[in-house]
Structure formats: C-alpha cells, structure tokens
Amino acid sequence: KNEVEQSPQNLTAQEGEFITINCSYSVGISALHWLQQHPGGGIVSLFMLSSGKKKHGRLIATINIQEKHSSLHITASHPRDSAVYICAVTNFGNEKLTFGTGTRLTIIP
Amino acid sequence: DAGVIQSPRHEVTEMGQEVTLRCKPISGHNSLFWYRQTMMRGLELLIYFNNNVPIDDSGMPEDRFSAKMPNASFSTLKIQPSEPRDSAVYFCASRGLKGSETQYFGPGTRLLVL
C-alpha cells in the first residue's frame, strides 16, 4: 500500500508570497495528482503528472521519480488561493487514487 | 458540459433508514469513482467502475454499502441500514479514456445520519 505524506499540514502566508507544498510517497507510481478543495467543499483537479514539471498560470507542479517526491508551488499568492491542497497517487496497474491528508493553505491579504 | 452531477446535495436521515446517493458522470467518460471524505480519515475510494463494470470495491466498508451502474450515465451508492458513523461527504468522480487520467469531481453529497 502506498503511503502518501504531505507537508506542511497547515500553512499561513501573506499575499504575494511564494508557496511550496510537498508530497512524498513510499512506492513507485504511475501518476501523481494535485487536487484543490475549496472552502465550499468542491474538488478540482489541478495537475496530473508522471515526470518533470507542469505549469498552469501561477501554479507549478514538479515531480522527482527517483526521490518519490513532488512539490506544488504557487507564485504571487492571493487570498483566493486559500484552500486545501491534496496530493494523490495511482499505482501501476491500478486506477485507484491514494490520497494524502491535505495541506490547508490560508493567504492573508 | 454540466460536469459531474450528484444528488441530493444534502441528506439528513435517521439511523436505520436507507440512503441512496446518485451520480451522473460527464457524458463520454467511461470510468466512475465513488469517494467518501471524513475529518478522521480524509478522502477514501469506495468503489470504481470501468465501462459500467465494478472493478475494485475493496474500499466499500461493509455489506451495508452497495453501488450500481446500470448504464453509462448513471450510478447509485446505497447504504442500508444507515448508521451515524456513515456521516460524511460522498463524492462521485468520472474520467475519460484511459491515458487521460484526470478525474472530474462532482460537488458531493453531505450526509448526516442521526
């Protein structure tokens, strides 16, 4: 069973700061997902990646397969980025998502 | 596209009652997933279907839980009888053809069993 750990659990930052959220997993994976859960509860898939880096607007996701580690970065953070960010992985031959416990991000104006 | 549709959005029921949650996946998607989210355990996969066939139901907690997908546009998750510990938010998600692994989540059903 893949163990997925995120850090930090909670993060509070000032508007404009550069944010980094980390995710590590214990077993080789076929893909890693970053999800965003808004305060209202809705879940949005931000990225799915299996190698390298992806960028969408102010969000950047990277993954290091050898180190079994991924990071989610937010540049020029804004209060609307306040949400819970969840890392999840899928294993080879299996479509199940295994979730981390999430990182609660609060951006203060 | 309307996205994944779930109903009801909120459900309050008494212990012992039957609860049925419904999901309509995005048209053309061939995989459907049911998740449960609680404060204690976070997000957990309950069951998923490929082409309407249940593939893995190892996350279904007990025989009280059952899920069906009679066709490509509809799925149900049923709890009978319900218990207070079933209180959670239940999410449905769908995904397109394998190789496009992004899952699209519905808004969730918030269930409270008294």
PDB file of C-alpha atoms in Angstrom:
ATOM      1  CA  LYS A   1       0.000   0.000   0.000  1.00  0.00           C
ATOM      2  CA  ASN A   2       1.373   3.375  -0.932  1.00  0.00           C
ATOM      3  CA  GLU A   3       1.828   5.792   1.928  1.00  0.00           C
ATOM      4  CA  VAL A   4       1.336   9.406   0.860  1.00  0.00           C
ATOM      5  CA  GLU A   5       2.535  12.164   3.155  1.00  0.00           C
ATOM      6  CA  GLN A   6       2.151  15.894   2.769  1.00  0.00           C
ATOM      7  CA  SER A   7       3.840  18.784   4.466  1.00  0.00           C
ATOM      8  CA  PRO A   8       3.101  21.136   5.958  1.00  0.00           C
ATOM      9  CA  GLN A   9      -0.355  20.260   7.265  1.00  0.00           C
ATOM     10  CA  ASN A  10      -1.217  23.921   7.652  1.00  0.00           C
ATOM     11  CA  LEU A  11       0.343  26.952   6.041  1.00  0.00           C
ATOM     12  CA  THR A  12      -0.480  30.628   6.525  1.00  0.00           C
ATOM     13  CA  ALA A  13       1.225  33.237   4.382  1.00  0.00           C
ATOM     14  CA  GLN A  14       0.895  36.858   3.319  1.00  0.00           C
ATOM     15  CA  GLU A  15      -0.488  37.769  -0.052  1.00  0.00           C
ATOM     16  CA  GLY A  16       2.267  37.785  -2.661  1.00  0.00           C
ATOM     17  CA  GLU A  17       4.457  35.177  -1.014  1.00  0.00           C
ATOM     18  CA  PHE A  18       5.840  32.171  -2.866  1.00  0.00           C
ATOM     19  CA  ILE A  19       4.232  28.975  -1.580  1.00  0.00           C
ATOM     20  CA  THR A  20       5.592  25.433  -1.606  1.00  0.00           C
ATOM     21  CA  ILE A  21       3.652  22.322  -0.592  1.00  0.00           C
ATOM     22  CA  ASN A  22       5.397  18.970  -0.515  1.00  0.00           C
ATOM     23  CA  CYS A  23       4.254  15.416  -1.125  1.00  0.00           C
ATOM     24  CA  SER A  24       6.189  12.178  -0.711  1.00  0.00           C
ATOM     25  CA  TYR A  25       5.134   8.619  -1.378  1.00  0.00           C
ATOM     26  CA  SER A  26       6.577   5.238  -0.499  1.00  0.00           C
ATOM     27  CA  VAL A  27       6.102   3.084  -3.608  1.00  0.00           C
ATOM     28  CA  GLY A  28       6.684   3.739  -7.302  1.00  0.00           C
ATOM     29  CA  ILE A  29       3.667   5.239  -9.018  1.00  0.00           C
ATOM     30  CA  SER A  30       2.159   5.627 -12.468  1.00  0.00           C
ATOM     31  CA  ALA A  31       0.977   9.175 -11.822  1.00  0.00           C
ATOM     32  CA  LEU A  32       0.665  11.839  -9.155  1.00  0.00           C
ATOM     33  CA  HIS A  33      -2.256  14.216  -8.875  1.00  0.00           C
ATOM     34  CA  TRP A  34      -2.642  17.568  -7.181  1.00  0.00           C
ATOM     35  CA  LEU A  35      -6.186  18.490  -6.198  1.00  0.00           C
ATOM     36  CA  GLN A  36      -7.616  21.674  -4.749  1.00  0.00           C
ATOM     37  CA  GLN A  37     -10.576  21.629  -2.385  1.00  0.00           C
ATOM     38  CA  HIS A  38     -12.285  24.963  -1.974  1.00  0.00           C
ATOM     39  CA  PRO A  39     -13.711  26.146   1.335  1.00  0.00           C
ATOM     40  CA  GLY A  40     -17.159  25.272  -0.032  1.00  0.00           C
ATOM     41  CA  GLY A  41     -16.060  21.671  -0.456  1.00  0.00           C
ATOM     42  CA  GLY A  42     -15.726  21.296  -4.221  1.00  0.00           C
ATOM     43  CA  ILE A  43     -12.695  19.395  -5.519  1.00  0.00           C
ATOM     44  CA  VAL A  44     -10.814  20.411  -8.647  1.00  0.00           C
ATOM     45  CA  SER A  45      -8.019  18.503 -10.278  1.00  0.00           C
ATOM     46  CA  LEU A  46      -5.057  20.848 -10.795  1.00  0.00           C
ATOM     47  CA  PHE A  47      -2.378  18.607 -12.263  1.00  0.00           C
ATOM     48  CA  MET A  48      -1.670  15.039 -13.194  1.00  0.00           C
ATOM     49  CA  LEU A  49       1.995  14.275 -13.809  1.00  0.00           C
ATOM     50  CA  SER A  50       4.303  11.324 -14.082  1.00  0.00           C
ATOM     51  CA  SER A  51       7.586  13.129 -14.698  1.00  0.00           C
ATOM     52  CA  GLY A  52       9.157  16.561 -14.917  1.00  0.00           C
ATOM     53  CA  LYS A  53       7.196  19.727 -14.406  1.00  0.00           C
ATOM     54  CA  LYS A  54       3.862  21.259 -15.359  1.00  0.00           C
ATOM     55  CA  LYS A  55       2.751  24.878 -15.156  1.00  0.00           C
ATOM     56  CA  HIS A  56      -0.700  26.419 -15.219  1.00  0.00           C
ATOM     57  CA  GLY A  57      -0.895  30.132 -14.553  1.00  0.00           C
ATOM     58  CA  ARG A  58       0.693  30.813 -11.170  1.00  0.00           C
ATOM     59  CA  LEU A  59       0.773  27.131 -10.238  1.00  0.00           C
ATOM     60  CA  ILE A  60       3.737  24.865 -10.897  1.00  0.00           C
ATOM     61  CA  ALA A  61       3.959  21.159 -10.073  1.00  0.00           C
ATOM     62  CA  THR A  62       7.173  19.175 -10.135  1.00  0.00           C
ATOM     63  CA  ILE A  63       7.935  15.549  -9.522  1.00  0.00           C
ATOM     64  CA  ASN A  64      11.163  13.657  -8.824  1.00  0.00           C
ATOM     65  CA  ILE A  65      10.530   9.994  -9.533  1.00  0.00           C
ATOM     66  CA  GLN A  66      13.833   8.799  -8.053  1.00  0.00           C
ATOM     67  CA  GLU A  67      13.214  10.588  -4.773  1.00  0.00           C
ATOM     68  CA  LYS A  68       9.476   9.789  -4.747  1.00  0.00           C
ATOM     69  CA  HIS A  69       8.677  13.411  -4.122  1.00  0.00           C
ATOM     70  CA  SER A  70       6.531  16.134  -5.639  1.00  0.00           C
ATOM     71  CA  SER A  71       6.087  19.809  -4.933  1.00  0.00           C
ATOM     72  CA  LEU A  72       3.309  22.243  -5.700  1.00  0.00           C
ATOM     73  CA  HIS A  73       4.369  25.865  -5.968  1.00  0.00           C
ATOM     74  CA  ILE A  74       2.194  28.963  -6.079  1.00  0.00           C
ATOM     75  CA  THR A  75       3.771  32.211  -7.206  1.00  0.00           C
ATOM     76  CA  ALA A  76       2.395  35.625  -6.178  1.00  0.00           C
ATOM     77  CA  SER A  77      -0.112  34.004  -3.835  1.00  0.00           C
ATOM     78  CA  HIS A  78      -3.551  35.551  -3.487  1.00  0.00           C
ATOM     79  CA  PRO A  79      -6.323  35.143  -0.888  1.00  0.00           C
ATOM     80  CA  ARG A  80      -8.387  33.234  -3.447  1.00  0.00           C
ATOM     81  CA  ASP A  81      -5.675  30.537  -3.371  1.00  0.00           C
ATOM     82  CA  SER A  82      -6.812  29.714   0.169  1.00  0.00           C
ATOM     83  CA  ALA A  83      -7.922  26.089   0.034  1.00  0.00           C
ATOM     84  CA  VAL A  84      -6.898  22.579   0.971  1.00  0.00           C
ATOM     85  CA  TYR A  85      -4.393  21.092  -1.464  1.00  0.00           C
ATOM     86  CA  ILE A  86      -4.400  17.321  -1.715  1.00  0.00           C
ATOM     87  CA  CYS A  87      -1.783  15.075  -3.236  1.00  0.00           C
ATOM     88  CA  ALA A  88      -2.877  11.685  -4.583  1.00  0.00           C
ATOM     89  CA  VAL A  89      -1.126   8.855  -6.423  1.00  0.00           C
ATOM     90  CA  THR A  90      -2.081   5.990  -8.691  1.00  0.00           C
ATOM     91  CA  ASN A  91      -0.012   2.809  -8.765  1.00  0.00           C
ATOM     92  CA  PHE A  92       0.955   0.798 -11.812  1.00  0.00           C
ATOM     93  CA  GLY A  93      -1.827  -1.471 -12.961  1.00  0.00           C
ATOM     94  CA  ASN A  94      -4.319   0.123 -10.628  1.00  0.00           C
ATOM     95  CA  GLU A  95      -6.541   3.128 -11.178  1.00  0.00           C
ATOM     96  CA  LYS A  96      -7.246   3.781  -7.506  1.00  0.00           C
ATOM     97  CA  LEU A  97      -6.246   7.115  -6.075  1.00  0.00           C
ATOM     98  CA  THR A  98      -4.456   7.012  -2.717  1.00  0.00           C
ATOM     99  CA  PHE A  99      -4.714  10.382  -1.007  1.00  0.00           C
ATOM    100  CA  GLY A 100      -2.516  12.393   1.272  1.00  0.00           C
ATOM    101  CA  THR A 101      -4.093  14.140   4.243  1.00  0.00           C
ATOM    102  CA  GLY A 102      -4.008  17.538   2.599  1.00  0.00           C
ATOM    103  CA  THR A 103      -2.410  20.912   3.285  1.00  0.00           C
ATOM    104  CA  ARG A 104      -4.639  23.736   4.435  1.00  0.00           C
ATOM    105  CA  LEU A 105      -3.368  26.982   2.901  1.00  0.00           C
ATOM    106  CA  THR A 106      -4.523  30.380   4.115  1.00  0.00           C
ATOM    107  CA  ILE A 107      -3.376  33.526   2.333  1.00  0.00           C
ATOM    108  CA  ILE A 108      -3.826  36.711   4.321  1.00  0.00           C
ATOM    109  CA  PRO A 109      -4.426  39.965   2.419  1.00  0.00           C
TER     110      PRO A 109
ATOM    111  CA  ASP B   1     -20.729  20.241 -20.347  1.00  0.00           C
ATOM    112  CA  ALA B   2     -22.518  20.346 -16.984  1.00  0.00           C
ATOM    113  CA  GLY B   3     -19.812  18.392 -15.227  1.00  0.00           C
ATOM    114  CA  VAL B   4     -20.456  15.544 -12.822  1.00  0.00           C
ATOM    115  CA  ILE B   5     -23.878  15.855 -11.229  1.00  0.00           C
ATOM    116  CA  GLN B   6     -24.703  14.474  -7.802  1.00  0.00           C
ATOM    117  CA  SER B   7     -27.960  14.372  -5.923  1.00  0.00           C
ATOM    118  CA  PRO B   8     -29.047  15.104  -3.361  1.00  0.00           C
ATOM    119  CA  ARG B   9     -26.534  17.744  -2.277  1.00  0.00           C
ATOM    120  CA  HIS B  10     -27.522  17.324   1.358  1.00  0.00           C
ATOM    121  CA  GLU B  11     -29.240  14.453   3.114  1.00  0.00           C
ATOM    122  CA  VAL B  12     -30.282  14.174   6.746  1.00  0.00           C
ATOM    123  CA  THR B  13     -31.724  10.858   7.839  1.00  0.00           C
ATOM    124  CA  GLU B  14     -32.239   8.760  10.899  1.00  0.00           C
ATOM    125  CA  MET B  15     -30.232   5.716  11.838  1.00  0.00           C
ATOM    126  CA  GLY B  16     -31.601   2.597  10.212  1.00  0.00           C
ATOM    127  CA  GLN B  17     -33.028   4.334   7.156  1.00  0.00           C
ATOM    128  CA  GLU B  18     -31.977   3.532   3.616  1.00  0.00           C
ATOM    129  CA  VAL B  19     -29.977   6.219   1.829  1.00  0.00           C
ATOM    130  CA  THR B  20     -29.462   6.403  -1.926  1.00  0.00           C
ATOM    131  CA  LEU B  21     -26.933   8.759  -3.471  1.00  0.00           C
ATOM    132  CA  ARG B  22     -26.959   9.408  -7.196  1.00  0.00           C
ATOM    133  CA  CYS B  23     -24.361  10.383  -9.731  1.00  0.00           C
ATOM    134  CA  LYS B  24     -24.414  11.338 -13.389  1.00  0.00           C
ATOM    135  CA  PRO B  25     -20.909  11.293 -14.887  1.00  0.00           C
ATOM    136  CA  ILE B  26     -19.680  13.533 -17.675  1.00  0.00           C
ATOM    137  CA  SER B  27     -21.005  12.306 -20.997  1.00  0.00           C
ATOM    138  CA  GLY B  28     -18.474  10.105 -22.780  1.00  0.00           C
ATOM    139  CA  HIS B  29     -16.480   9.276 -19.655  1.00  0.00           C
ATOM    140  CA  ASN B  30     -16.035   5.571 -19.121  1.00  0.00           C
ATOM    141  CA  SER B  31     -14.745   5.417 -15.545  1.00  0.00           C
ATOM    142  CA  LEU B  32     -16.681   6.364 -12.433  1.00  0.00           C
ATOM    143  CA  PHE B  33     -15.418   6.577  -8.865  1.00  0.00           C
ATOM    144  CA  TRP B  34     -17.192   6.883  -5.510  1.00  0.00           C
ATOM    145  CA  TYR B  35     -15.242   8.509  -2.647  1.00  0.00           C
ATOM    146  CA  ARG B  36     -16.010   9.269   0.967  1.00  0.00           C
ATOM    147  CA  GLN B  37     -14.464  12.139   2.930  1.00  0.00           C
ATOM    148  CA  THR B  38     -14.447  12.404   6.715  1.00  0.00           C
ATOM    149  CA  MET B  39     -12.482  14.521   9.120  1.00  0.00           C
ATOM    150  CA  MET B  40     -10.855  11.448  10.649  1.00  0.00           C
ATOM    151  CA  ARG B  41      -9.915   9.519   7.511  1.00  0.00           C
ATOM    152  CA  GLY B  42      -9.780  12.140   4.774  1.00  0.00           C
ATOM    153  CA  LEU B  43     -10.654  11.046   1.243  1.00  0.00           C
ATOM    154  CA  GLU B  44     -11.077   7.344   0.582  1.00  0.00           C
ATOM    155  CA  LEU B  45     -12.005   5.448  -2.550  1.00  0.00           C
ATOM    156  CA  LEU B  46     -15.045   3.241  -2.024  1.00  0.00           C
ATOM    157  CA  ILE B  47     -15.516   1.657  -5.452  1.00  0.00           C
ATOM    158  CA  TYR B  48     -14.852   2.351  -9.105  1.00  0.00           C
ATOM    159  CA  PHE B  49     -16.368   1.223 -12.396  1.00  0.00           C
ATOM    160  CA  ASN B  50     -14.926   0.930 -15.890  1.00  0.00           C
ATOM    161  CA  ASN B  51     -17.488   0.737 -18.691  1.00  0.00           C
ATOM    162  CA  ASN B  52     -20.240   0.196 -16.096  1.00  0.00           C
ATOM    163  CA  VAL B  53     -18.465  -2.823 -14.575  1.00  0.00           C
ATOM    164  CA  PRO B  54     -17.302  -2.689 -10.936  1.00  0.00           C
ATOM    165  CA  ILE B  55     -13.531  -3.137 -10.938  1.00  0.00           C
ATOM    166  CA  ASP B  56     -12.487  -2.660  -7.328  1.00  0.00           C
ATOM    167  CA  ASP B  57     -14.862  -2.462  -4.378  1.00  0.00           C
ATOM    168  CA  SER B  58     -12.271  -3.177  -1.698  1.00  0.00           C
ATOM    169  CA  GLY B  59     -12.921   0.240  -0.190  1.00  0.00           C
ATOM    170  CA  MET B  60     -16.585  -0.451   0.493  1.00  0.00           C
ATOM    171  CA  PRO B  61     -16.677  -0.537   4.273  1.00  0.00           C
ATOM    172  CA  GLU B  62     -19.410  -3.097   4.898  1.00  0.00           C
ATOM    173  CA  ASP B  63     -22.182  -5.101   3.319  1.00  0.00           C
ATOM    174  CA  ARG B  64     -24.472  -2.230   4.200  1.00  0.00           C
ATOM    175  CA  PHE B  65     -22.919  -0.356   1.276  1.00  0.00           C
ATOM    176  CA  SER B  66     -23.705  -1.225  -2.323  1.00  0.00           C
ATOM    177  CA  ALA B  67     -23.130   0.530  -5.637  1.00  0.00           C
ATOM    178  CA  LYS B  68     -24.556   0.019  -9.091  1.00  0.00           C
ATOM    179  CA  MET B  69     -24.005   1.464 -12.518  1.00  0.00           C
ATOM    180  CA  PRO B  70     -26.846   0.272 -14.725  1.00  0.00           C
ATOM    181  CA  ASN B  71     -25.719   2.383 -17.678  1.00  0.00           C
ATOM    182  CA  ALA B  72     -23.004   4.801 -18.726  1.00  0.00           C
ATOM    183  CA  SER B  73     -24.872   7.858 -17.495  1.00  0.00           C
ATOM    184  CA  PHE B  74     -25.998   6.883 -14.016  1.00  0.00           C
ATOM    185  CA  SER B  75     -24.697   5.342 -10.813  1.00  0.00           C
ATOM    186  CA  THR B  76     -26.061   4.908  -7.301  1.00  0.00           C
ATOM    187  CA  LEU B  77     -24.479   4.350  -3.925  1.00  0.00           C
ATOM    188  CA  LYS B  78     -26.834   2.848  -1.383  1.00  0.00           C
ATOM    189  CA  ILE B  79     -26.458   2.486   2.374  1.00  0.00           C
ATOM    190  CA  GLN B  80     -28.916   0.171   4.090  1.00  0.00           C
ATOM    191  CA  PRO B  81     -29.296   0.445   7.022  1.00  0.00           C
ATOM    192  CA  SER B  82     -27.530   3.723   7.665  1.00  0.00           C
ATOM    193  CA  GLU B  83     -25.567   4.414  10.843  1.00  0.00           C
ATOM    194  CA  PRO B  84     -24.289   7.651  12.403  1.00  0.00           C
ATOM    195  CA  ARG B  85     -20.689   6.711  11.500  1.00  0.00           C
ATOM    196  CA  ASP B  86     -21.686   6.858   7.824  1.00  0.00           C
ATOM    197  CA  SER B  87     -21.994  10.638   8.149  1.00  0.00           C
ATOM    198  CA  ALA B  88     -19.564  12.096   5.626  1.00  0.00           C
ATOM    199  CA  VAL B  89     -19.328  13.842   2.294  1.00  0.00           C
ATOM    200  CA  TYR B  90     -19.640  11.413  -0.590  1.00  0.00           C
ATOM    201  CA  PHE B  91     -18.046  12.417  -3.889  1.00  0.00           C
ATOM    202  CA  CYS B  92     -18.521  10.933  -7.303  1.00  0.00           C
ATOM    203  CA  ALA B  93     -15.878  11.466  -9.999  1.00  0.00           C
ATOM    204  CA  SER B  94     -15.608  10.464 -13.621  1.00  0.00           C
ATOM    205  CA  ARG B  95     -12.735  10.104 -16.033  1.00  0.00           C
ATOM    206  CA  GLY B  96     -12.370   9.756 -19.750  1.00  0.00           C
ATOM    207  CA  LEU B  97     -10.465   7.217 -21.754  1.00  0.00           C
ATOM    208  CA  LYS B  98      -7.530   5.553 -20.054  1.00  0.00           C
ATOM    209  CA  GLY B  99      -4.415   7.631 -20.682  1.00  0.00           C
ATOM    210  CA  SER B 100      -6.328  10.762 -19.811  1.00  0.00           C
ATOM    211  CA  GLU B 101      -6.219  10.222 -16.082  1.00  0.00           C
ATOM    212  CA  THR B 102      -7.630  13.489 -14.794  1.00  0.00           C
ATOM    213  CA  GLN B 103     -10.688  12.814 -12.680  1.00  0.00           C
ATOM    214  CA  TYR B 104     -13.520  15.314 -12.574  1.00  0.00           C
ATOM    215  CA  PHE B 105     -15.302  15.516  -9.249  1.00  0.00           C
ATOM    216  CA  GLY B 106     -18.926  16.197  -8.551  1.00  0.00           C
ATOM    217  CA  PRO B 107     -19.959  18.699  -5.864  1.00  0.00           C
ATOM    218  CA  GLY B 108     -20.515  15.942  -3.295  1.00  0.00           C
ATOM    219  CA  THR B 109     -23.418  14.826  -1.139  1.00  0.00           C
ATOM    220  CA  ARG B 110     -23.203  15.806   2.505  1.00  0.00           C
ATOM    221  CA  LEU B 111     -24.817  13.006   4.518  1.00  0.00           C
ATOM    222  CA  LEU B 112     -25.792  13.286   8.154  1.00  0.00           C
ATOM    223  CA  VAL B 113     -27.177  10.217   9.895  1.00  0.00           C
ATOM    224  CA  LEU B 114     -28.765  10.997  13.254  1.00  0.00           C
TER     225      LEU B 114
END
